[in-house]
Amino acid sequence: MLDFPRWKRIWLWGLTLVGVLLAVPSINMLAGGGSWPSQLPDPEINLGLDLAGGSHILLEAETAQVRELRLEAMEEDVRRALREADPAIEIGDISTANGRLSFMVQQETQVDAAREVLLPMTEGVGLTGQRDWTIRVVDGQRFEVSPTDAGLNQAVENAMDTATDVVRRRIDELGTREPTIIRSGDDRIVVQVPGLDDPQKLKALLGQTAKLEFKLVDQTALPSDIAQGIVPPGSQILPYAEDGRGQGAIAVKRLGGIQGDQLTNAQQGYDQNGSPIVNITFNQEGGRKFATLTTQNVGKPFAIVLDGEVLSAPNINEPILGGQAQISGGFTVDSANALAISLRSGALPIDLQVVEERTVGPDLGADSIRKGVLALLIGGVAVLTFMFATYGRFGMYANVAILLNVLIILGIMAALGTTLTLPGIAGFVLTIGTAVDANVLINERIREERRRGRRVVQAVEVGYREAQRAIIDANVTNVIAGVLLFLFGSGPIRGFAIVLIIGIVTSVFTAVTLTRMWVAGYLRKHRPADLHI
């Protein structure tokens, strides 16, 4: 019990001092103490949306797009699979009317072979026993390929999961801490970003699908026909972007080209005229396709298409090798940066519309902090008074441990960059109560051992040893609960869990280890014959 070597005392006091020093910038911030000297490190805790204010938006997915996108992808797959069959299977034009693919196999003798090629392209949906596509042959040679309801529902679910991940990556690119991004229902995503008071910036970033395509321009289409919505088979009309370099609309080849999902990087830059652009880099496969496309079409224009709008349609003057390209289109520095972030984060698999937006002011949070601190002070004074009045010197040790516990929690949270939310303040108060309970348990055990007739040192040693077991057992269960809350919760719930876990660890350190060191020092120095506890 009295064996606390010098190195151990230095180690414990060092840990305590580091924790306290880490808390100082946060205390300065919470107290509104003005700017922090720039020469000093400034680890500060982050305040959640309910304390610091920020932006809240609700996104809703256009799930009707899923059917259209699946049909488009299936059309390309069907064409490629039948073309690459051995022998190749010739088909007529593919129709996507009425939500299904329809095409005619040119030779009746190849109908069975075509079915064999198409069947592996359908998959089972979970445990429903259904396939994601149905394949029918009507009139002898005409195939109809239709998505099933189970397949569509599964596709919507997958698209929403992917969209949530993309939204999270885009928010992370903003450098914000502890945003809340959660699914709400089947087709909505809630986004809350503490500290971001510019919801327009958030809307611009999340409202863009960022589906990038490079498509060849159909030069056979006449401008007069395009104006009337008439294009050759296999082409489509796309409008120029409002801020792009062209006006009106342009005809491009519907299939082929290169998708932007093969990008590895995107950065804002400047062209030779000093105008903002976005520099992109393809992966090996994308670079190879881009080199092939530009090599085979030198002298022809190709359109840079973003979210169904043409940014520009430059001529291919020479093959573009090396897997790097530039996107220009009348950008500002901010819009080019936003596009670069969106491209790096990946395209949304489905369009998201902002159906609700709110800016949460910091006034409510400041009021909550004031009331929380007031409650903490009143409760703290009452607890400190009770402990001192009940346990004397040992109560004073417990009181100092509680104060240090508060500072160390703040210090660790600041060092880890965690976020303090309103429920987190509740977690704060709860851990302080846990620390008090630990000291009450220790002191009562020491009293009990004294009543049994043990000598002072033995009573203290047994009291700490027996109480420590109960304290650790109880706190292990609390830590397990906190970890589960952190893993399965979100937003403020995770904030509560973080404070709870950190507080439990620090309360055991301060209430058991530090007070034991102080009590050992007192006993070793004064050798009391009795304890007033």
Short mmCIF file of N, CA and C in Angstrom, two decimals, residues 299-428:
data_model
loop_
_atom_site.label_atom_id
_atom_site.label_comp_id
_atom_site.label_asym_id
_atom_site.label_seq_id
_atom_site.Cartn_x
_atom_site.Cartn_y
_atom_site.Cartn_z
N GLY A 299 -9.39 14.86 -84.30
CA GLY A 299 -10.07 15.78 -85.21
C GLY A 299 -11.56 15.87 -84.99
N LYS A 300 -12.09 14.98 -84.13
CA LYS A 300 -13.53 15.00 -83.87
C LYS A 300 -13.80 15.63 -82.50
N PRO A 301 -14.98 16.23 -82.34
CA PRO A 301 -15.30 16.80 -81.01
C PRO A 301 -15.86 15.74 -80.07
N PHE A 302 -15.54 15.88 -78.81
CA PHE A 302 -16.18 15.02 -77.80
C PHE A 302 -16.69 15.92 -76.67
N ALA A 303 -17.80 15.50 -76.12
CA ALA A 303 -18.49 16.32 -75.11
C ALA A 303 -18.11 15.87 -73.71
N ILE A 304 -17.82 16.86 -72.87
CA ILE A 304 -17.62 16.60 -71.44
C ILE A 304 -18.95 16.85 -70.76
N VAL A 305 -19.55 15.78 -70.25
CA VAL A 305 -20.93 15.83 -69.74
C VAL A 305 -20.92 15.63 -68.23
N LEU A 306 -21.55 16.54 -67.54
CA LEU A 306 -21.66 16.43 -66.08
C LEU A 306 -23.13 16.48 -65.71
N ASP A 307 -23.60 15.39 -65.11
CA ASP A 307 -25.00 15.30 -64.67
C ASP A 307 -25.97 15.61 -65.80
N GLY A 308 -25.67 15.09 -66.98
CA GLY A 308 -26.59 15.24 -68.11
C GLY A 308 -26.52 16.57 -68.81
N GLU A 309 -25.57 17.43 -68.46
CA GLU A 309 -25.41 18.72 -69.12
C GLU A 309 -24.00 18.83 -69.67
N VAL A 310 -23.88 19.41 -70.88
CA VAL A 310 -22.58 19.49 -71.54
C VAL A 310 -21.82 20.71 -71.01
N LEU A 311 -20.64 20.44 -70.45
CA LEU A 311 -19.80 21.56 -69.99
C LEU A 311 -19.07 22.19 -71.16
N SER A 312 -18.53 21.36 -72.03
CA SER A 312 -17.82 21.86 -73.22
C SER A 312 -17.70 20.70 -74.21
N ALA A 313 -17.41 21.04 -75.46
CA ALA A 313 -17.28 20.01 -76.51
C ALA A 313 -16.07 20.34 -77.37
N PRO A 314 -14.87 20.21 -76.83
CA PRO A 314 -13.67 20.56 -77.60
C PRO A 314 -13.32 19.50 -78.64
N ASN A 315 -12.51 19.91 -79.62
CA ASN A 315 -12.00 18.96 -80.61
C ASN A 315 -10.83 18.19 -80.02
N ILE A 316 -10.69 16.94 -80.44
CA ILE A 316 -9.53 16.13 -80.04
C ILE A 316 -8.42 16.44 -81.04
N ASN A 317 -7.49 17.28 -80.66
CA ASN A 317 -6.42 17.70 -81.58
C ASN A 317 -5.34 16.63 -81.70
N GLU A 318 -5.14 15.87 -80.66
CA GLU A 318 -4.12 14.82 -80.68
C GLU A 318 -4.47 13.79 -79.62
N PRO A 319 -3.96 12.58 -79.74
CA PRO A 319 -4.26 11.57 -78.71
C PRO A 319 -3.84 12.06 -77.32
N ILE A 320 -4.70 11.82 -76.36
CA ILE A 320 -4.40 12.22 -74.98
C ILE A 320 -3.98 10.96 -74.23
N LEU A 321 -2.70 10.83 -74.02
CA LEU A 321 -2.14 9.65 -73.35
C LEU A 321 -1.76 10.01 -71.91
N GLY A 322 -1.50 9.02 -71.11
CA GLY A 322 -1.04 9.28 -69.74
C GLY A 322 -2.14 9.29 -68.71
N GLY A 323 -3.41 9.22 -69.16
CA GLY A 323 -4.51 9.10 -68.20
C GLY A 323 -4.85 10.37 -67.47
N GLN A 324 -4.45 11.54 -68.02
CA GLN A 324 -4.79 12.80 -67.36
C GLN A 324 -5.56 13.69 -68.33
N ALA A 325 -6.49 14.47 -67.81
CA ALA A 325 -7.28 15.37 -68.65
C ALA A 325 -7.71 16.57 -67.82
N GLN A 326 -8.30 17.53 -68.50
CA GLN A 326 -8.78 18.74 -67.84
C GLN A 326 -10.27 18.91 -68.14
N ILE A 327 -10.99 19.42 -67.16
CA ILE A 327 -12.40 19.74 -67.36
C ILE A 327 -12.54 21.24 -67.23
N SER A 328 -13.02 21.87 -68.27
CA SER A 328 -13.25 23.31 -68.22
C SER A 328 -14.72 23.57 -68.53
N GLY A 329 -15.22 24.68 -68.07
CA GLY A 329 -16.64 24.94 -68.31
C GLY A 329 -17.14 26.17 -67.60
N GLY A 330 -16.36 27.25 -67.62
CA GLY A 330 -16.81 28.50 -67.00
C GLY A 330 -16.91 28.40 -65.49
N PHE A 331 -15.96 27.72 -64.87
CA PHE A 331 -15.99 27.56 -63.42
C PHE A 331 -15.50 28.82 -62.71
N THR A 332 -15.95 28.97 -61.48
CA THR A 332 -15.28 29.85 -60.54
C THR A 332 -14.36 28.96 -59.70
N VAL A 333 -13.51 29.58 -58.89
CA VAL A 333 -12.62 28.77 -58.05
C VAL A 333 -13.44 27.90 -57.10
N ASP A 334 -14.51 28.47 -56.52
CA ASP A 334 -15.33 27.70 -55.58
C ASP A 334 -16.05 26.55 -56.27
N SER A 335 -16.64 26.83 -57.45
CA SER A 335 -17.38 25.76 -58.13
C SER A 335 -16.43 24.68 -58.64
N ALA A 336 -15.21 25.08 -59.07
CA ALA A 336 -14.23 24.07 -59.49
C ALA A 336 -13.79 23.22 -58.31
N ASN A 337 -13.60 23.85 -57.15
CA ASN A 337 -13.25 23.09 -55.94
C ASN A 337 -14.36 22.13 -55.55
N ALA A 338 -15.61 22.63 -55.62
CA ALA A 338 -16.74 21.76 -55.26
C ALA A 338 -16.84 20.58 -56.21
N LEU A 339 -16.62 20.83 -57.50
CA LEU A 339 -16.68 19.72 -58.46
C LEU A 339 -15.54 18.73 -58.21
N ALA A 340 -14.35 19.23 -57.89
CA ALA A 340 -13.22 18.34 -57.62
C ALA A 340 -13.52 17.46 -56.42
N ILE A 341 -14.11 18.05 -55.36
CA ILE A 341 -14.47 17.26 -54.19
C ILE A 341 -15.50 16.20 -54.56
N SER A 342 -16.50 16.60 -55.35
CA SER A 342 -17.55 15.64 -55.73
C SER A 342 -16.98 14.51 -56.55
N LEU A 343 -16.07 14.82 -57.48
CA LEU A 343 -15.50 13.78 -58.34
C LEU A 343 -14.61 12.84 -57.52
N ARG A 344 -13.84 13.41 -56.58
CA ARG A 344 -12.99 12.56 -55.74
C ARG A 344 -13.83 11.64 -54.87
N SER A 345 -14.99 12.12 -54.43
CA SER A 345 -15.84 11.34 -53.53
C SER A 345 -16.66 10.31 -54.27
N GLY A 346 -16.70 10.41 -55.59
CA GLY A 346 -17.50 9.47 -56.38
C GLY A 346 -18.86 10.05 -56.70
N ALA A 347 -19.43 9.57 -57.78
CA ALA A 347 -20.74 10.06 -58.20
C ALA A 347 -21.84 9.44 -57.34
N LEU A 348 -22.87 10.22 -57.10
CA LEU A 348 -24.04 9.67 -56.42
C LEU A 348 -24.74 8.70 -57.36
N PRO A 349 -25.15 7.55 -56.87
CA PRO A 349 -25.82 6.59 -57.76
C PRO A 349 -27.24 7.01 -58.09
N ILE A 350 -27.70 8.07 -57.42
CA ILE A 350 -29.08 8.50 -57.58
C ILE A 350 -29.15 9.98 -57.20
N ASP A 351 -30.01 10.74 -57.88
CA ASP A 351 -30.11 12.17 -57.57
C ASP A 351 -30.73 12.37 -56.19
N LEU A 352 -30.19 13.35 -55.47
CA LEU A 352 -30.72 13.71 -54.16
C LEU A 352 -31.22 15.14 -54.20
N GLN A 353 -32.42 15.36 -53.73
CA GLN A 353 -33.00 16.69 -53.68
C GLN A 353 -33.09 17.16 -52.23
N VAL A 354 -32.79 18.44 -52.01
CA VAL A 354 -32.90 19.00 -50.67
C VAL A 354 -34.36 19.34 -50.41
N VAL A 355 -34.98 18.66 -49.46
CA VAL A 355 -36.39 18.91 -49.17
C VAL A 355 -36.57 19.71 -47.88
N GLU A 356 -35.49 19.87 -47.12
CA GLU A 356 -35.58 20.66 -45.89
C GLU A 356 -34.19 21.16 -45.55
N GLU A 357 -34.09 22.41 -45.18
CA GLU A 357 -32.81 22.95 -44.75
C GLU A 357 -33.02 23.90 -43.59
N ARG A 358 -32.13 23.84 -42.65
CA ARG A 358 -32.20 24.72 -41.49
C ARG A 358 -30.81 25.11 -41.06
N THR A 359 -30.69 26.33 -40.62
CA THR A 359 -29.45 26.75 -39.99
C THR A 359 -29.71 26.90 -38.51
N VAL A 360 -29.03 26.12 -37.72
CA VAL A 360 -29.22 26.14 -36.27
C VAL A 360 -28.25 27.14 -35.68
N GLY A 361 -28.80 28.16 -35.02
CA GLY A 361 -27.94 29.18 -34.43
C GLY A 361 -27.27 28.70 -33.17
N PRO A 362 -26.19 29.35 -32.76
CA PRO A 362 -25.47 28.93 -31.55
C PRO A 362 -26.10 29.44 -30.27
N ASP A 363 -27.17 30.27 -30.36
CA ASP A 363 -27.73 30.87 -29.15
C ASP A 363 -28.26 29.81 -28.20
N LEU A 364 -29.02 28.83 -28.79
CA LEU A 364 -29.58 27.78 -27.94
C LEU A 364 -28.47 26.98 -27.28
N GLY A 365 -27.41 26.70 -28.06
CA GLY A 365 -26.29 25.94 -27.51
C GLY A 365 -25.60 26.70 -26.40
N ALA A 366 -25.39 28.01 -26.59
CA ALA A 366 -24.74 28.81 -25.56
C ALA A 366 -25.56 28.81 -24.28
N ASP A 367 -26.90 28.90 -24.44
CA ASP A 367 -27.77 28.86 -23.27
C ASP A 367 -27.69 27.51 -22.57
N SER A 368 -27.62 26.46 -23.41
CA SER A 368 -27.52 25.11 -22.83
C SER A 368 -26.21 24.94 -22.07
N ILE A 369 -25.14 25.49 -22.64
CA ILE A 369 -23.84 25.39 -21.96
C ILE A 369 -23.88 26.13 -20.63
N ARG A 370 -24.47 27.34 -20.65
CA ARG A 370 -24.55 28.12 -19.40
C ARG A 370 -25.33 27.37 -18.33
N LYS A 371 -26.47 26.81 -18.75
CA LYS A 371 -27.28 26.10 -17.77
C LYS A 371 -26.58 24.82 -17.31
N GLY A 372 -25.92 24.17 -18.25
CA GLY A 372 -25.19 22.95 -17.88
C GLY A 372 -24.07 23.24 -16.91
N VAL A 373 -23.32 24.31 -17.19
CA VAL A 373 -22.23 24.68 -16.29
C VAL A 373 -22.77 25.09 -14.92
N LEU A 374 -23.90 25.84 -14.93
CA LEU A 374 -24.51 26.25 -13.66
C LEU A 374 -24.94 25.03 -12.84
N ALA A 375 -25.59 24.07 -13.52
CA ALA A 375 -26.00 22.85 -12.82
C ALA A 375 -24.80 22.10 -12.30
N LEU A 376 -23.73 22.10 -13.11
CA LEU A 376 -22.51 21.40 -12.71
C LEU A 376 -21.90 22.05 -11.48
N LEU A 377 -21.90 23.38 -11.46
CA LEU A 377 -21.31 24.11 -10.33
C LEU A 377 -22.12 23.88 -9.06
N ILE A 378 -23.45 24.02 -9.17
CA ILE A 378 -24.30 23.85 -7.98
C ILE A 378 -24.18 22.42 -7.43
N GLY A 379 -24.31 21.46 -8.37
CA GLY A 379 -24.20 20.07 -7.94
C GLY A 379 -22.82 19.74 -7.42
N GLY A 380 -21.81 20.32 -8.07
CA GLY A 380 -20.43 20.06 -7.65
C GLY A 380 -20.16 20.57 -6.25
N VAL A 381 -20.62 21.80 -5.99
CA VAL A 381 -20.39 22.37 -4.65
C VAL A 381 -21.09 21.53 -3.59
N ALA A 382 -22.32 21.09 -3.90
CA ALA A 382 -23.06 20.27 -2.94
C ALA A 382 -22.33 18.95 -2.68
N VAL A 383 -21.83 18.33 -3.75
CA VAL A 383 -21.14 17.05 -3.59
C VAL A 383 -19.82 17.22 -2.85
N LEU A 384 -19.07 18.27 -3.20
CA LEU A 384 -17.79 18.51 -2.53
C LEU A 384 -17.99 18.76 -1.04
N THR A 385 -19.04 19.54 -0.74
CA THR A 385 -19.32 19.84 0.67
C THR A 385 -19.69 18.56 1.43
N PHE A 386 -20.53 17.77 0.80
CA PHE A 386 -20.96 16.52 1.44
C PHE A 386 -19.76 15.59 1.68
N MET A 387 -18.92 15.45 0.68
CA MET A 387 -17.79 14.53 0.82
C MET A 387 -16.84 14.99 1.91
N PHE A 388 -16.57 16.30 1.94
CA PHE A 388 -15.65 16.80 2.97
C PHE A 388 -16.25 16.65 4.36
N ALA A 389 -17.55 16.97 4.46
CA ALA A 389 -18.21 16.88 5.77
C ALA A 389 -18.30 15.44 6.25
N THR A 390 -18.42 14.51 5.35
CA THR A 390 -18.62 13.10 5.73
C THR A 390 -17.32 12.37 5.98
N TYR A 391 -16.31 12.63 5.14
CA TYR A 391 -15.09 11.82 5.21
C TYR A 391 -13.83 12.62 5.56
N GLY A 392 -13.96 13.92 5.84
CA GLY A 392 -12.82 14.70 6.27
C GLY A 392 -11.70 14.74 5.24
N ARG A 393 -10.48 14.38 5.68
CA ARG A 393 -9.32 14.42 4.78
C ARG A 393 -9.54 13.52 3.56
N PHE A 394 -10.10 12.33 3.76
CA PHE A 394 -10.33 11.43 2.63
C PHE A 394 -11.38 12.00 1.68
N GLY A 395 -12.32 12.75 2.23
CA GLY A 395 -13.30 13.41 1.38
C GLY A 395 -12.66 14.50 0.54
N MET A 396 -11.67 15.20 1.14
CA MET A 396 -10.96 16.25 0.39
C MET A 396 -10.15 15.62 -0.75
N TYR A 397 -9.53 14.46 -0.47
CA TYR A 397 -8.82 13.77 -1.56
C TYR A 397 -9.79 13.45 -2.71
N ALA A 398 -10.99 12.97 -2.33
CA ALA A 398 -11.98 12.63 -3.35
C ALA A 398 -12.40 13.87 -4.13
N ASN A 399 -12.54 15.01 -3.43
CA ASN A 399 -12.96 16.24 -4.11
C ASN A 399 -11.92 16.69 -5.13
N VAL A 400 -10.64 16.64 -4.74
CA VAL A 400 -9.58 17.03 -5.69
C VAL A 400 -9.58 16.07 -6.88
N ALA A 401 -9.80 14.79 -6.60
CA ALA A 401 -9.83 13.81 -7.69
C ALA A 401 -10.97 14.11 -8.66
N ILE A 402 -12.12 14.54 -8.12
CA ILE A 402 -13.26 14.85 -9.01
C ILE A 402 -12.93 16.04 -9.92
N LEU A 403 -12.34 17.08 -9.33
CA LEU A 403 -11.97 18.27 -10.13
C LEU A 403 -10.97 17.88 -11.22
N LEU A 404 -9.97 17.10 -10.85
CA LEU A 404 -8.99 16.67 -11.85
C LEU A 404 -9.64 15.79 -12.92
N ASN A 405 -10.63 15.00 -12.49
CA ASN A 405 -11.32 14.13 -13.44
C ASN A 405 -12.01 14.96 -14.52
N VAL A 406 -12.67 16.03 -14.13
CA VAL A 406 -13.34 16.91 -15.10
C VAL A 406 -12.33 17.47 -16.10
N LEU A 407 -11.20 17.94 -15.58
CA LEU A 407 -10.19 18.56 -16.46
C LEU A 407 -9.58 17.52 -17.40
N ILE A 408 -9.30 16.33 -16.88
CA ILE A 408 -8.68 15.30 -17.73
C ILE A 408 -9.65 14.85 -18.82
N ILE A 409 -10.94 14.75 -18.50
CA ILE A 409 -11.92 14.39 -19.55
C ILE A 409 -11.88 15.42 -20.67
N LEU A 410 -11.90 16.70 -20.29
CA LEU A 410 -11.84 17.76 -21.31
C LEU A 410 -10.55 17.66 -22.12
N GLY A 411 -9.44 17.39 -21.42
CA GLY A 411 -8.16 17.31 -22.11
C GLY A 411 -8.11 16.16 -23.11
N ILE A 412 -8.61 15.00 -22.71
CA ILE A 412 -8.59 13.84 -23.62
C ILE A 412 -9.52 14.08 -24.80
N MET A 413 -10.69 14.65 -24.54
CA MET A 413 -11.62 14.94 -25.64
C MET A 413 -11.00 15.92 -26.64
N ALA A 414 -10.29 16.92 -26.12
CA ALA A 414 -9.64 17.88 -27.01
C ALA A 414 -8.54 17.22 -27.82
N ALA A 415 -7.76 16.37 -27.16
CA ALA A 415 -6.65 15.71 -27.86
C ALA A 415 -7.16 14.77 -28.95
N LEU A 416 -8.30 14.11 -28.68
CA LEU A 416 -8.85 13.17 -29.66
C LEU A 416 -9.71 13.86 -30.71
N GLY A 417 -10.01 15.15 -30.50
CA GLY A 417 -10.84 15.87 -31.46
C GLY A 417 -12.29 15.40 -31.44
N THR A 418 -12.76 14.94 -30.30
CA THR A 418 -14.15 14.48 -30.22
C THR A 418 -15.10 15.66 -30.03
N THR A 419 -16.37 15.37 -30.13
CA THR A 419 -17.38 16.42 -30.11
C THR A 419 -18.21 16.35 -28.84
N LEU A 420 -18.42 17.51 -28.22
CA LEU A 420 -19.28 17.59 -27.04
C LEU A 420 -20.67 18.03 -27.47
N THR A 421 -21.65 17.21 -27.17
CA THR A 421 -23.04 17.54 -27.49
C THR A 421 -23.82 17.75 -26.21
N LEU A 422 -25.09 18.13 -26.36
CA LEU A 422 -25.91 18.31 -25.17
C LEU A 422 -26.04 17.01 -24.37
N PRO A 423 -26.30 15.87 -25.03
CA PRO A 423 -26.27 14.60 -24.27
C PRO A 423 -24.88 14.33 -23.69
N GLY A 424 -23.85 14.85 -24.34
CA GLY A 424 -22.50 14.66 -23.82
C GLY A 424 -22.33 15.33 -22.46
N ILE A 425 -23.00 16.47 -22.27
CA ILE A 425 -22.94 17.13 -20.95
C ILE A 425 -23.57 16.22 -19.90
N ALA A 426 -24.67 15.55 -20.31
CA ALA A 426 -25.28 14.58 -19.37
C ALA A 426 -24.30 13.46 -19.04
N GLY A 427 -23.54 13.02 -20.06
CA GLY A 427 -22.52 12.00 -19.82
C GLY A 427 -21.46 12.50 -18.87
N PHE A 428 -21.14 13.79 -18.97
CA PHE A 428 -20.17 14.42 -18.09
C PHE A 428 -20.63 14.29 -16.63
#
